[in-house]
Coordinates of N, CA, C and O in Angstrom, one line a residue:
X8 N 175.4 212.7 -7.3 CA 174.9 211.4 -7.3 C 175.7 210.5 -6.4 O 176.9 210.6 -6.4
X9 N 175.1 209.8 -5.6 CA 175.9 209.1 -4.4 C 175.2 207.2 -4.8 O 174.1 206.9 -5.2
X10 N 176.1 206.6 -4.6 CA 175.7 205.6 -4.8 C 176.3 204.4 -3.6 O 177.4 204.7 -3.1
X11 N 175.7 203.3 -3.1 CA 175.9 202.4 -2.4 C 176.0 201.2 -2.6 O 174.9 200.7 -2.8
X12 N 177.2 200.3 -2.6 CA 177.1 199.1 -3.4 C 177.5 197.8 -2.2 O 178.5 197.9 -1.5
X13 N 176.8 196.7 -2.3 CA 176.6 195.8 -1.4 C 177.4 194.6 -1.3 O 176.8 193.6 -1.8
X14 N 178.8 194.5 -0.8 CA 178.8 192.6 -1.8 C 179.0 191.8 -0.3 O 179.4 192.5 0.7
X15 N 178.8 190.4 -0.3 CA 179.5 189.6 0.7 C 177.9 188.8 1.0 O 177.8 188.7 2.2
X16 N 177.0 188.4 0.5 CA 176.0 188.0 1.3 C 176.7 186.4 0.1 O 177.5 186.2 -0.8
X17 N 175.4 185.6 1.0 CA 175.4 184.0 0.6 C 174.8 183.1 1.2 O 174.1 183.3 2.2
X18 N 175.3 181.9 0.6 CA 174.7 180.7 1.7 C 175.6 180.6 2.5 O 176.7 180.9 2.0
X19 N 175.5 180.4 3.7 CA 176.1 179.7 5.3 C 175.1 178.6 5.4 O 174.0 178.6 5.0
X20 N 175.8 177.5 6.0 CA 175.5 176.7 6.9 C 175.2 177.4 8.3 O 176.0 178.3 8.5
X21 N 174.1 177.1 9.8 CA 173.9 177.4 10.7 C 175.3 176.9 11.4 O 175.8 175.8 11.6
X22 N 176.1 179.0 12.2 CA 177.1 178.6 13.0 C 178.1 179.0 12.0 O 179.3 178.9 12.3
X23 N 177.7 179.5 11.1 CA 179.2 179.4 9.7 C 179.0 181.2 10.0 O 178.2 181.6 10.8
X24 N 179.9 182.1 9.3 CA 180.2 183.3 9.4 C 179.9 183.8 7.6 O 179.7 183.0 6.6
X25 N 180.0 185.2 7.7 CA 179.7 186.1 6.7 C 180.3 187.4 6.9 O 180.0 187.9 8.0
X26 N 181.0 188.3 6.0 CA 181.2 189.2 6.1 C 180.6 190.3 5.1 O 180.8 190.0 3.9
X27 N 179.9 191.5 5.5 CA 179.2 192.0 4.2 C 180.2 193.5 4.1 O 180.6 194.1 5.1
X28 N 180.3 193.9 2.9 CA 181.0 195.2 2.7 C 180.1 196.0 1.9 O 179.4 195.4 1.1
X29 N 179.8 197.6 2.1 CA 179.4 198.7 1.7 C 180.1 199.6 1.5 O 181.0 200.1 2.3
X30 N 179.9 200.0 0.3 CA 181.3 201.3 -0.1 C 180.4 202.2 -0.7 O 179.5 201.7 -1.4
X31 N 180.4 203.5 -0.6 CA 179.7 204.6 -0.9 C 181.0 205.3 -1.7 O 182.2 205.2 -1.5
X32 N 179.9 206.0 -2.8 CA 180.8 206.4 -3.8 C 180.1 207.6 -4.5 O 178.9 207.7 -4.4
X33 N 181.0 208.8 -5.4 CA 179.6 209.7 -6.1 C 180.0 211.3 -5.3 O 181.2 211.6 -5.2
X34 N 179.5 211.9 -4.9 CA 179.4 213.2 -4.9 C 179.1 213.8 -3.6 O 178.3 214.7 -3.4
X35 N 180.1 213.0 -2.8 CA 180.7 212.8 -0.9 C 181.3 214.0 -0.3 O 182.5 214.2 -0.5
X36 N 180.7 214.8 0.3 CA 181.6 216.1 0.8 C 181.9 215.2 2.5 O 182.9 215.5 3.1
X37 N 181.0 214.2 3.0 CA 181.3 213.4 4.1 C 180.8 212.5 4.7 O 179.7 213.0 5.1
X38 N 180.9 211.4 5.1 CA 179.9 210.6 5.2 C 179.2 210.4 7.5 O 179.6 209.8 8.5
X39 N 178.5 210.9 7.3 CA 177.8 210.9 8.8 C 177.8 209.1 9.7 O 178.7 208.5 10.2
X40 N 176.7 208.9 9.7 CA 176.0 207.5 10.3 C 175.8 206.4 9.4 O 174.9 206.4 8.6
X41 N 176.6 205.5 9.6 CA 176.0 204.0 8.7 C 175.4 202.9 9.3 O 175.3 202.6 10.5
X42 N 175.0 202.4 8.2 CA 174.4 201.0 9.4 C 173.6 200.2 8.2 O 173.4 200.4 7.0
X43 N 173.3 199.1 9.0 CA 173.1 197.8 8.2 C 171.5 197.7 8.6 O 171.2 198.2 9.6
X44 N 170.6 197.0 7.9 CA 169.2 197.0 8.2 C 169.3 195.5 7.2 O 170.1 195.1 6.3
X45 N 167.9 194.8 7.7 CA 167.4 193.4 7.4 C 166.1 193.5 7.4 O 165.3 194.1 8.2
X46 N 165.9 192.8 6.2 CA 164.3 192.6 6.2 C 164.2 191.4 5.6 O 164.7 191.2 4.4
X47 N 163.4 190.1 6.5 CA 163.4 188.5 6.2 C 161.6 188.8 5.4 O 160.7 189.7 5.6
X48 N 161.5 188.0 4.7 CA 159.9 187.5 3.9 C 158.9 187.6 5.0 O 158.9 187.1 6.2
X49 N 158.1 188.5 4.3 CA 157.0 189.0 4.8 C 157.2 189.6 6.4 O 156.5 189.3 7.3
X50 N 158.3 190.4 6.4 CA 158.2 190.8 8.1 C 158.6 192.3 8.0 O 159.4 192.4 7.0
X51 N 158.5 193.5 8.6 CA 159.3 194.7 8.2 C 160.7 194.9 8.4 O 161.3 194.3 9.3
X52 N 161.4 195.8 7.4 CA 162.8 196.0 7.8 C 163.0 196.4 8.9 O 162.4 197.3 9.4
X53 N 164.0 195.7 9.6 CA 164.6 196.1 11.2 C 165.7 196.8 10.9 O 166.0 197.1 9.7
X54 N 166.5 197.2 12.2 CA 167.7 197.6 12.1 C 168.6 196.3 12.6 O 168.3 195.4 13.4
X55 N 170.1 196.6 11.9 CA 170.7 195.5 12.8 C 171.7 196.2 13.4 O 171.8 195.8 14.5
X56 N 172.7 197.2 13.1 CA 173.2 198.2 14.0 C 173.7 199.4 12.8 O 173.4 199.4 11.6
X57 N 174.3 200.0 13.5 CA 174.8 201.4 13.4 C 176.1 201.9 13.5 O 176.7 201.1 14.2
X58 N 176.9 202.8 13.2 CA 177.8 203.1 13.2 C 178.1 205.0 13.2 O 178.1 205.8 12.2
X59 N 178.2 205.3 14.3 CA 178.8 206.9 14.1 C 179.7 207.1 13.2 O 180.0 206.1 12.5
X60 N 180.4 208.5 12.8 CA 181.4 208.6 12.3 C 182.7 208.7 13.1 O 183.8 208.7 12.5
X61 N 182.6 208.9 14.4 CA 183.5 208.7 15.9 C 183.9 207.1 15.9 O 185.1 206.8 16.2
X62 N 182.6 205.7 15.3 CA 183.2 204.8 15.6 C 182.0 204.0 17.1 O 181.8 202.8 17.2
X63 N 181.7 204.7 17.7 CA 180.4 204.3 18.6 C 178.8 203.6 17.7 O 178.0 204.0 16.9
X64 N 179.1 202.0 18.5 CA 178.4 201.5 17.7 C 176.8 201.3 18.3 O 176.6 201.7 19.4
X65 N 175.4 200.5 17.4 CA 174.5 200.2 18.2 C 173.7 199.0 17.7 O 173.0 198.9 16.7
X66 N 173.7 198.2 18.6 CA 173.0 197.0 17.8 C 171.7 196.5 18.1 O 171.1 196.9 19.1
X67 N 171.4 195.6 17.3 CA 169.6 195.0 17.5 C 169.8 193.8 18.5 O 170.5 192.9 18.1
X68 N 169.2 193.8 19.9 CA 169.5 192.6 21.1 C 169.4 191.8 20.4 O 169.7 190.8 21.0
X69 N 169.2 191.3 18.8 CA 169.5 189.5 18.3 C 170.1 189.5 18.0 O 170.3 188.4 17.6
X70 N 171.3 190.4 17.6 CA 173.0 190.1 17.3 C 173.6 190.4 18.4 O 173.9 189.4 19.0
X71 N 173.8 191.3 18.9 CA 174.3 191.7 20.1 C 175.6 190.4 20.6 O 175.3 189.4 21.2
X72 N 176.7 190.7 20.3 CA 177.5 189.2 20.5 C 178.2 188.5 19.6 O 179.3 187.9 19.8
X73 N 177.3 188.7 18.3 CA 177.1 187.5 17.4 C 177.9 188.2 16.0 O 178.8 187.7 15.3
X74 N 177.1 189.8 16.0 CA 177.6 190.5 14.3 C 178.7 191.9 15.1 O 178.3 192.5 16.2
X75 N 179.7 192.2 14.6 CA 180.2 193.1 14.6 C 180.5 194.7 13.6 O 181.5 194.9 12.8
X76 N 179.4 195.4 13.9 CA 179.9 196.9 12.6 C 181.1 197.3 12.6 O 181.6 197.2 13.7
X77 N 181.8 197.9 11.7 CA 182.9 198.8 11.5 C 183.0 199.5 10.3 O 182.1 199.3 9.4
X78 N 184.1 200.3 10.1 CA 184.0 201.2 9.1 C 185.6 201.7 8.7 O 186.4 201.7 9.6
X79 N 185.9 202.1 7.4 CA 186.7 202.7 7.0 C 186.4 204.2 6.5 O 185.5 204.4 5.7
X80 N 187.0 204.8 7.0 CA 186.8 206.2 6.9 C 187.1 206.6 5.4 O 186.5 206.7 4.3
X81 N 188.3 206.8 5.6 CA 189.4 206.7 4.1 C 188.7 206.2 3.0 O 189.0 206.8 1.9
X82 N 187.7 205.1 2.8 CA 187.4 204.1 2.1 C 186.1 204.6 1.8 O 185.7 204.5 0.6
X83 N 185.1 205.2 2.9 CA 183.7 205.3 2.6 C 183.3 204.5 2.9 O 182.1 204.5 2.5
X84 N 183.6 203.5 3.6 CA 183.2 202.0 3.8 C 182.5 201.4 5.0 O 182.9 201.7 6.1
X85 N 181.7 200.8 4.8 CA 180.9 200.0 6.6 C 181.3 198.3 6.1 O 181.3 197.8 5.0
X86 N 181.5 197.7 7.1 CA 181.3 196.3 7.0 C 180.5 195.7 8.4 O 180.6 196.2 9.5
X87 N 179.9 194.9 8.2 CA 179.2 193.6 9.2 C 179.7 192.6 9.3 O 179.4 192.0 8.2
X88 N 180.4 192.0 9.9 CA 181.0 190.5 10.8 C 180.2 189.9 10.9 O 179.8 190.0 12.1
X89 N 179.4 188.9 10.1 CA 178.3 188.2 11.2 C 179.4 186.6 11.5 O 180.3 186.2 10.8
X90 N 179.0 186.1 12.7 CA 179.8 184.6 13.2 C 178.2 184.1 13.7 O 177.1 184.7 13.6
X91 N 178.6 182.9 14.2 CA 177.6 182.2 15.3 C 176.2 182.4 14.2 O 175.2 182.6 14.9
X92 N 176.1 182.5 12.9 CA 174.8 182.7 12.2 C 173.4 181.6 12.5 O 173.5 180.4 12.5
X93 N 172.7 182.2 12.7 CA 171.3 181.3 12.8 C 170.4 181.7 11.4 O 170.2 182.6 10.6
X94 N 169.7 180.2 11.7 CA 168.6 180.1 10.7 C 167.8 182.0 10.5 O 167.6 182.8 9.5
X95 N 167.5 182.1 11.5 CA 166.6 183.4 11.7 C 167.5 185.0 11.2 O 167.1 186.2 10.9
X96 N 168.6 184.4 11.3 CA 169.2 185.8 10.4 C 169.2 186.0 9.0 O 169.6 187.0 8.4
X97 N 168.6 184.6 8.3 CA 168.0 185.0 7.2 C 167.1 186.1 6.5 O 165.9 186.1 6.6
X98 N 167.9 187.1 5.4 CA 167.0 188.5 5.0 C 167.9 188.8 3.9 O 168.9 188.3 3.5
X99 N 167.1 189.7 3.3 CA 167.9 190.8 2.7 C 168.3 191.5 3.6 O 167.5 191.9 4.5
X100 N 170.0 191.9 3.8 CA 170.4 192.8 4.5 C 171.0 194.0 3.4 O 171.8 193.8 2.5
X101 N 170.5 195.6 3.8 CA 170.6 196.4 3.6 C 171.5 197.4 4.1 O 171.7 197.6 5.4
X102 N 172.4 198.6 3.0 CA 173.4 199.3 3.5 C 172.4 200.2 3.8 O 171.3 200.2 3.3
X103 N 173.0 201.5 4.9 CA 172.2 202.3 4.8 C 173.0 204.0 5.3 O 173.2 204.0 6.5
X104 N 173.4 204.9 4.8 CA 174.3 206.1 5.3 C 173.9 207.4 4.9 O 173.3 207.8 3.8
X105 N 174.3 208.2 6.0 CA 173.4 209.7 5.9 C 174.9 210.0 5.6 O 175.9 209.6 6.2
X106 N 174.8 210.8 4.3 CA 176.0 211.5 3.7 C 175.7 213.1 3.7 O 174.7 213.7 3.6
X107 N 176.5 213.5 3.8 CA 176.5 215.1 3.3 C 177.7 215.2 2.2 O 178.9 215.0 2.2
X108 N 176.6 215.7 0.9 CA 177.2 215.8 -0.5 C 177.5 217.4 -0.4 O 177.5 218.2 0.5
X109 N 177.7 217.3 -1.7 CA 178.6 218.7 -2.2 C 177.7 219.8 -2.3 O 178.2 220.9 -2.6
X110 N 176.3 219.5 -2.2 CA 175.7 220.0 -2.1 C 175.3 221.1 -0.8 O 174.6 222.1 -0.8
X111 N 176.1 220.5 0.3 CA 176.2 220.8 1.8 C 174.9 220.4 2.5 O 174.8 220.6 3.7
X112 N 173.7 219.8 1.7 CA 172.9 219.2 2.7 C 173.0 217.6 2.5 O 173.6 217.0 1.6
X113 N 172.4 217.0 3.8 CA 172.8 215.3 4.3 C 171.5 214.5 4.0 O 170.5 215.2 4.1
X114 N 171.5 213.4 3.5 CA 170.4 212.8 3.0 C 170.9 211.2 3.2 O 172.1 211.0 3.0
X115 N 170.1 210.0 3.6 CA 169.7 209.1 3.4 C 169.5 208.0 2.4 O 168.3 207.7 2.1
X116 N 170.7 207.2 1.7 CA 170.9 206.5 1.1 C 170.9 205.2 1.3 O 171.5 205.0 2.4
X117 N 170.5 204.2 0.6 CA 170.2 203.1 0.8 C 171.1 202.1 -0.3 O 170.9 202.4 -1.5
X118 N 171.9 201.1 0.0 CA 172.0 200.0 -1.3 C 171.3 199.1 -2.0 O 170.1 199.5 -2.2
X119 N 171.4 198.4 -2.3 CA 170.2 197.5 -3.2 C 170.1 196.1 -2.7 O 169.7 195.2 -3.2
X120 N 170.8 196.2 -1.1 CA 170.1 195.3 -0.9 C 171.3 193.6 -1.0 O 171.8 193.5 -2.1
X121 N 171.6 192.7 -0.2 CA 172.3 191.5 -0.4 C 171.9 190.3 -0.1 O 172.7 190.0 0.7
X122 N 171.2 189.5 -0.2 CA 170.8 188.1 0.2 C 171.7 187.4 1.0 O 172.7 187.0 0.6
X123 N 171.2 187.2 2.3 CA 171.7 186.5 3.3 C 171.2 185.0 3.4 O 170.1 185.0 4.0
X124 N 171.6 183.9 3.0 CA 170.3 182.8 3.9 C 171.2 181.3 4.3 O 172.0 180.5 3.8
X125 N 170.5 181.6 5.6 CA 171.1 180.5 7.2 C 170.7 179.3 6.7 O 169.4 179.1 6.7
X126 N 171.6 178.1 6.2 CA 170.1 177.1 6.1 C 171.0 176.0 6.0 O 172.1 176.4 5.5
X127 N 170.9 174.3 6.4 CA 171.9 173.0 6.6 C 171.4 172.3 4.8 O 171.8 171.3 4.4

């Protein structure tokens, strides 16, 4: 059992910052690719970037500048930087990591998800 847990979302003021943390936990032989995904009311989930396990990152051109990915190895961990926030980055933002469990095969986990919202 692998589990993914979300904390750091909130209200911001437009221009105010946020940091979100993901920690994966459970039945980890290693953790692959992370990354963060958003989905605002009524629109489909995007990606907002990515993260190898090398550390080579990839982002969505509307952050690009703005949110920074990273990760703790040691920890199991992804974080997002967002600064310079706009109204429109308002979403649920979501964890997301291909793990390889103890099982020796890699699978696609998701967190539950954190409420983001941009707003004066």
């Amino acid at each position: 059992q692998v589990q993914l847990v979300e904390s750091g979302g909130g209200l911001v003021q437009p221009g105010g910052s946020l940091r979100l943390s993901c920690a994966a936990s459970g039945s980890i032989l290693s953790v692959n690719a992370m990354g963060w995904y958003r989905q605002a009311p009524g629109k489909q989930r995007e990606l907002v970037a990515t993260i190898s396990s090398g550390g080579s990152s990839n982002y969505a051109d509307s952050v690009k500048g703005r949110f920074t990915i990273s990760r703790d190895n040691a920890k199991n961990t992804v974080y997002l930087q967002m600064v310079s926030l706009k109204p429109e980055d308002t979403a649920v933002y979501y964890c997301n990591a291909n793990i390889r469990t103890w099982s020796l095969r890699s699978y696609d986990y998701w967190g539950q998800g954190t409420q983001v919202t941009v707003s004066s």
